[in-house]
Short mmCIF file of C-alpha atoms (C1' of nucleotides) in Angstrom, two decimals:
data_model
loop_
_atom_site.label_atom_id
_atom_site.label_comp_id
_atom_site.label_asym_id
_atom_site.label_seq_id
_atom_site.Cartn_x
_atom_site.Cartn_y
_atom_site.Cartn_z
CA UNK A 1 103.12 160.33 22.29
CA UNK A 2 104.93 160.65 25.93
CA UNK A 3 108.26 161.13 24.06
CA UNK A 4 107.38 163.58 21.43
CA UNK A 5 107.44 166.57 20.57
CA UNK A 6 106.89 169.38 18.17
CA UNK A 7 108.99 172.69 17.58
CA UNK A 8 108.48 174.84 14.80
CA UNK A 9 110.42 177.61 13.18
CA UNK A 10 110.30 180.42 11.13
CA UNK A 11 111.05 178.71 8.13
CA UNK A 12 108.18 176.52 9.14
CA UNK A 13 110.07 173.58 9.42
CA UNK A 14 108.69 171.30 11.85
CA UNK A 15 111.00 168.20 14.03
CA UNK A 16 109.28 165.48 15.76
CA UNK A 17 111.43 163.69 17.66
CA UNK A 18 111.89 160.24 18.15
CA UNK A 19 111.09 158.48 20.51
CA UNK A 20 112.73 156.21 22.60
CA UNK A 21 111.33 152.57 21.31
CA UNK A 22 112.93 154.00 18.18
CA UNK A 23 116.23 152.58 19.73
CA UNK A 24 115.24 149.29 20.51
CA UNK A 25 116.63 147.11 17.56
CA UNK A 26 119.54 145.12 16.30
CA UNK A 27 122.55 147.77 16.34
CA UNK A 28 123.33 147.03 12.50
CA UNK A 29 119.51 148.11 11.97
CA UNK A 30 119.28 150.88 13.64
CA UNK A 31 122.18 152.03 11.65
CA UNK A 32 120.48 151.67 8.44
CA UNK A 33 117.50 153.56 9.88
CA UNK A 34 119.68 156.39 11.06
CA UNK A 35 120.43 157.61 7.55
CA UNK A 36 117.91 160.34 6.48
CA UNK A 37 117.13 161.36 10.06
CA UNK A 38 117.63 164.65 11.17
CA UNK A 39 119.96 165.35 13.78
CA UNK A 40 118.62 168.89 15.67
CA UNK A 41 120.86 171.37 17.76
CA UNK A 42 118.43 174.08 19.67
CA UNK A 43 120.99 176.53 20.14
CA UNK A 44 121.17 179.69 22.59
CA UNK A 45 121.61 181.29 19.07
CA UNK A 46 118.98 179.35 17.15
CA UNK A 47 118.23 175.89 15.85
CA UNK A 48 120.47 173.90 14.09
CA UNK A 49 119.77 170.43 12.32
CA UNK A 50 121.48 167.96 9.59
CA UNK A 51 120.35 165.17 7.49
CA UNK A 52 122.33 162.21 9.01
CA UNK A 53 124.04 160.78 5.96
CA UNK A 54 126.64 158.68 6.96
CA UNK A 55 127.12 156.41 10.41
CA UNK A 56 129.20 153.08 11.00
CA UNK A 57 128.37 150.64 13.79
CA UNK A 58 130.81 149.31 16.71
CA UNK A 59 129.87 146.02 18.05
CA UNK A 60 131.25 146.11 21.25
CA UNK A 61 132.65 143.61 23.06
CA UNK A 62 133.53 141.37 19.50
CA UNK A 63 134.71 144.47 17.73
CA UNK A 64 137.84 144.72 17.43
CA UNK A 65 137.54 148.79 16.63
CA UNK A 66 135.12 149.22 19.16
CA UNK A 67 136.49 151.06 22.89
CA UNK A 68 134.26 148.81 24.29
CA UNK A 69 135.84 145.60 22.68
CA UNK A 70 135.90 142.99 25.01
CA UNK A 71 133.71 144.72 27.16
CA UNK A 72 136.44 147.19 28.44
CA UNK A 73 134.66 149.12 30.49
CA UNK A 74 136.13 152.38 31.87
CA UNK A 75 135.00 155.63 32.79
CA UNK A 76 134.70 156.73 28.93
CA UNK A 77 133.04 153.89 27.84
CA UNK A 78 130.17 153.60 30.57
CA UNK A 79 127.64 155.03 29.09
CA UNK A 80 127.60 152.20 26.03
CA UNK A 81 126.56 149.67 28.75
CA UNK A 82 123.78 151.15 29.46
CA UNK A 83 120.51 151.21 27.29
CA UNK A 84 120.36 152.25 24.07
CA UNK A 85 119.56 155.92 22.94
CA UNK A 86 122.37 157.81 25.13
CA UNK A 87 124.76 160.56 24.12
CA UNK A 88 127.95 158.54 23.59
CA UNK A 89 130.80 161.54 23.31
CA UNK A 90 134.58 161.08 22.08
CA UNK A 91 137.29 163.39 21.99
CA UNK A 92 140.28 162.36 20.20
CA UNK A 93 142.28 165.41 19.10
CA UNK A 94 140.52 168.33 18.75
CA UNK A 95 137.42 166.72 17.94
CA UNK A 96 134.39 165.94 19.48
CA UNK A 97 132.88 162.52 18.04
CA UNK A 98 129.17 162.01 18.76
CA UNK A 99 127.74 158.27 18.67
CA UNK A 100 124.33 156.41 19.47
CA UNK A 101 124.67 154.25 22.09
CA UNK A 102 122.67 150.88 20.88
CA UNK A 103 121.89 147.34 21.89
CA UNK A 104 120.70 146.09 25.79
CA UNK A 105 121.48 147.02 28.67
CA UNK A 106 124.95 145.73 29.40
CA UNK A 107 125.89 145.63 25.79
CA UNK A 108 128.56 148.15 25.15
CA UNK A 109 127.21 149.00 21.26
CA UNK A 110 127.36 152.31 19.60
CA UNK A 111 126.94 154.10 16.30
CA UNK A 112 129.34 157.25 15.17
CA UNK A 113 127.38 159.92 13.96
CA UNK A 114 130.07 160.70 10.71
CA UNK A 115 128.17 163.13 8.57
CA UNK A 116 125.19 165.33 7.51
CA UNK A 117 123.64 167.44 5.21
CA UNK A 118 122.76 171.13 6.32
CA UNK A 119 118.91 171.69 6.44
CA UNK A 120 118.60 174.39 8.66
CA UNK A 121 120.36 176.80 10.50
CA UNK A 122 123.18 177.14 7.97
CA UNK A 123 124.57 180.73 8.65
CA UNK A 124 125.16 179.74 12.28
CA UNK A 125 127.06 176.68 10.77
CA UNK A 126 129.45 178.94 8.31
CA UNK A 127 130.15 180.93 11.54
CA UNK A 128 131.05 177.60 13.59
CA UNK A 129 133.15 176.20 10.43
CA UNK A 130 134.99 179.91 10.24
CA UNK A 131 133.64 180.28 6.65
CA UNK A 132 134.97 177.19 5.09
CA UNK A 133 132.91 175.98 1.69
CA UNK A 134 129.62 174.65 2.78
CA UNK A 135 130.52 170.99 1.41
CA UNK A 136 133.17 171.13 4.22
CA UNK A 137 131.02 172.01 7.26
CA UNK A 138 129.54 168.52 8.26
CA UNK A 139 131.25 165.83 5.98
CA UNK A 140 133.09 164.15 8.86
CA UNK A 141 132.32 163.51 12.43
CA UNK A 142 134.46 166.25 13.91
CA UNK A 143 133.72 168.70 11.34
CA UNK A 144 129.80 167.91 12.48
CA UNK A 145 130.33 168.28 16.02
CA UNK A 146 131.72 171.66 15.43
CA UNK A 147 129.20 172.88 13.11
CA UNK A 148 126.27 172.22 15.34
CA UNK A 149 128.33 173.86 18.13
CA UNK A 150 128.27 170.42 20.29
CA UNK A 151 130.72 169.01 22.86
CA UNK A 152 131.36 166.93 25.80
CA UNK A 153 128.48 168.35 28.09
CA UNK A 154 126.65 166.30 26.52
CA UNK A 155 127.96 162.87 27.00
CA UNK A 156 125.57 160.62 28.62
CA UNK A 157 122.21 163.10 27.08
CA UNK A 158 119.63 160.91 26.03
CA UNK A 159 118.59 161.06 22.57
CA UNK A 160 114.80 161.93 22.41
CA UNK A 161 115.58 165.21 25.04
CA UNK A 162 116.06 168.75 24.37
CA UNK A 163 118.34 170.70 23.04
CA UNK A 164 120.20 167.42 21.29
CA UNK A 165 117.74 165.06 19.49
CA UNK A 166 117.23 163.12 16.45
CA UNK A 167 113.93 163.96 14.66
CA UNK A 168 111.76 162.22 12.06
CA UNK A 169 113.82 162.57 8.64
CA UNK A 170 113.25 161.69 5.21
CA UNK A 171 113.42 158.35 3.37
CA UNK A 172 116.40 157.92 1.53
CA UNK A 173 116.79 156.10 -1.99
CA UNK A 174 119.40 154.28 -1.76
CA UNK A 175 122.02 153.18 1.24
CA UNK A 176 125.48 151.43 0.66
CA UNK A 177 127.61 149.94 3.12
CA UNK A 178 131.58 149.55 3.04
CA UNK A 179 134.47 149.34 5.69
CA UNK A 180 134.87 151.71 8.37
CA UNK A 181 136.72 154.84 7.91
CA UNK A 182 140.15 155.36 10.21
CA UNK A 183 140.47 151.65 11.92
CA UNK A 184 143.21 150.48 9.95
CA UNK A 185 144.83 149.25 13.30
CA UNK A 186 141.93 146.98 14.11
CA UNK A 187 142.88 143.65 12.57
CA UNK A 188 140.11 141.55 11.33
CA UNK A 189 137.53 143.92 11.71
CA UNK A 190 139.12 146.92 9.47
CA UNK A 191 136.94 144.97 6.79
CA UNK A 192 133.46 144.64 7.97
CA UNK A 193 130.88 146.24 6.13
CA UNK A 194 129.40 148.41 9.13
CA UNK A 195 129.69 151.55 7.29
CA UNK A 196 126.36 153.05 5.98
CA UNK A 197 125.36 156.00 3.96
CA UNK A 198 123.23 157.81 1.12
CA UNK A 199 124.48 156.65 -2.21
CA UNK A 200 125.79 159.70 -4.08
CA UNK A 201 125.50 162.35 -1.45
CA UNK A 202 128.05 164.68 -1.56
CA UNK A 203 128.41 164.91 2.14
CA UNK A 204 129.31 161.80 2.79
CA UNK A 205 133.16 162.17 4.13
CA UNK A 206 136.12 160.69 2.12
CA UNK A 207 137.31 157.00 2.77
CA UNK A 208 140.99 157.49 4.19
CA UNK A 209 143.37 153.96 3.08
"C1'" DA B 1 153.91 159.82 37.30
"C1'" DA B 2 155.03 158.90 32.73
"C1'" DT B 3 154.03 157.30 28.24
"C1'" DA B 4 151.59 155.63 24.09
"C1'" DT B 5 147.86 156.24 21.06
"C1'" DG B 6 144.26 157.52 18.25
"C1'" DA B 7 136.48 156.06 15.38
"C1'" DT B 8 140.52 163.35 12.84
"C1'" DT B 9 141.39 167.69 10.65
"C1'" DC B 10 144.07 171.09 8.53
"C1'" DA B 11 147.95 173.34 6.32
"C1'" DC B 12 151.32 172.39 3.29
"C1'" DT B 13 154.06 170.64 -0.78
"C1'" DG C 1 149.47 163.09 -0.87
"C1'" DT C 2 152.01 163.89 3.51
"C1'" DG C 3 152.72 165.11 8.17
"C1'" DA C 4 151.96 167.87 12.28
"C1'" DA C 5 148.91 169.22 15.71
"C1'" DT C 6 147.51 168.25 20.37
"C1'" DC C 7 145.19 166.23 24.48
"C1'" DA C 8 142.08 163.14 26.90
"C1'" DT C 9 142.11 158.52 27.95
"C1'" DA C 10 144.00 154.19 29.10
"C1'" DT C 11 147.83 151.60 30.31
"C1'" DT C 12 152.06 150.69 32.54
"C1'" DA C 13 155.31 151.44 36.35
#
DNA sequence: AATATGATTCACT
DNA sequence: GTGAATCATATTA
């Protein structure tokens, strides 16, 4: 496998990650695959990883919520043209928003990375979320970002590379879909289903009206 | 050069 | 539940 590889840790947990053909599908797919992946952080001060548990897909160029809508294509939003599996990063605020950069070359798709579940590495993640409750340390996109200690240095990282990958997770039950989470300015598309997550986890973040 | 605006989070009431 | 924070990015002049 030219694209994978193996790291183990004390706990004996082992990541394989995946590869880059994993990308190569319908954006709304890939989506759906996404959940129950793990998303893994090597850190100078050890490894951090998350279940992926919640992620909703921009469509580009017709998506009305997406930057790249209408194929607006700018210095932040470069990256999404090219192929899929980059390190699409977003700062709005004082957050850091990570997404998957999806579909063809030349089509501006992307996935937001919104939550996870804590699998390993979770003292380092109660130091990075300043001691909040555990349930708060990764249940929105920001709030992940800052828990795995990740920011803009690595917009434009590719997926399937050290230290940032997404590894070989575990099959989840059951996934729902619903509207999109903070778009409420988008028009016609603050209604499409292209939200997806693991029914009844309690890290999925709260719908805002 | 100036302004408007969030794919959010947190502290408050 | 409400509102402020807070700044990079994009847009307008």
């Amino acid at each position: 496998m030219e694209n994978t590889f193996d790291i183990y840790r004390s706990e004996n947990v082992k990541f394989e990650a995946l590869s880059r053909e994993f990308y190569q599908k319908p954006t709304l797919e890939l989506s759906s695959n996404l959940i129950g992946t793990y998303l893994v952080h090597e850190h100078s001060s050890g490894t951090l990883a998350v279940k992926i548990v919640e992620v909703e897909a921009y469509l580009g160029a017709v998506d009305r919520a997406a930057h790249s809508f209408g194929n607006r294509r700018t210095k932040r939003t470069e990256v999404m043209f090219g192929g899929a599996g980059s390190v699409y990063m977003y700062q709005m605020h004082r957050q850091v928003l990570m997404n998957v950069v999806s579909g063809p070359e030349g089509t501006p798709e992307a996935i937001l990375i919104r939550a996870g579940e804590p699998i390993l590495g979770e003292s380092l993640m109660q130091e990075f979320r300043d001691g909040r409750k555990k349930l708060e340390w990764t249940n929105g996109p920001g709030k992940l970002s800052k828990a795995l200690d990740v920011s803009m240095e690595y917009y434009g990282h590719k997926w399937w590379e050290q230290p940032l990958y997404i590894a070989k997770g575990e099959s989840v039950q059951s996934i729902e879909t619903g509207p999109r989470v903070g778009i409420g300015n988008s028009l016609e598309a603050v209604h499409y289903p292209y939200r997806f997550f693991e029914k009844d986890n309690p890290y999925v973040s709260k719908f805002r009206p």
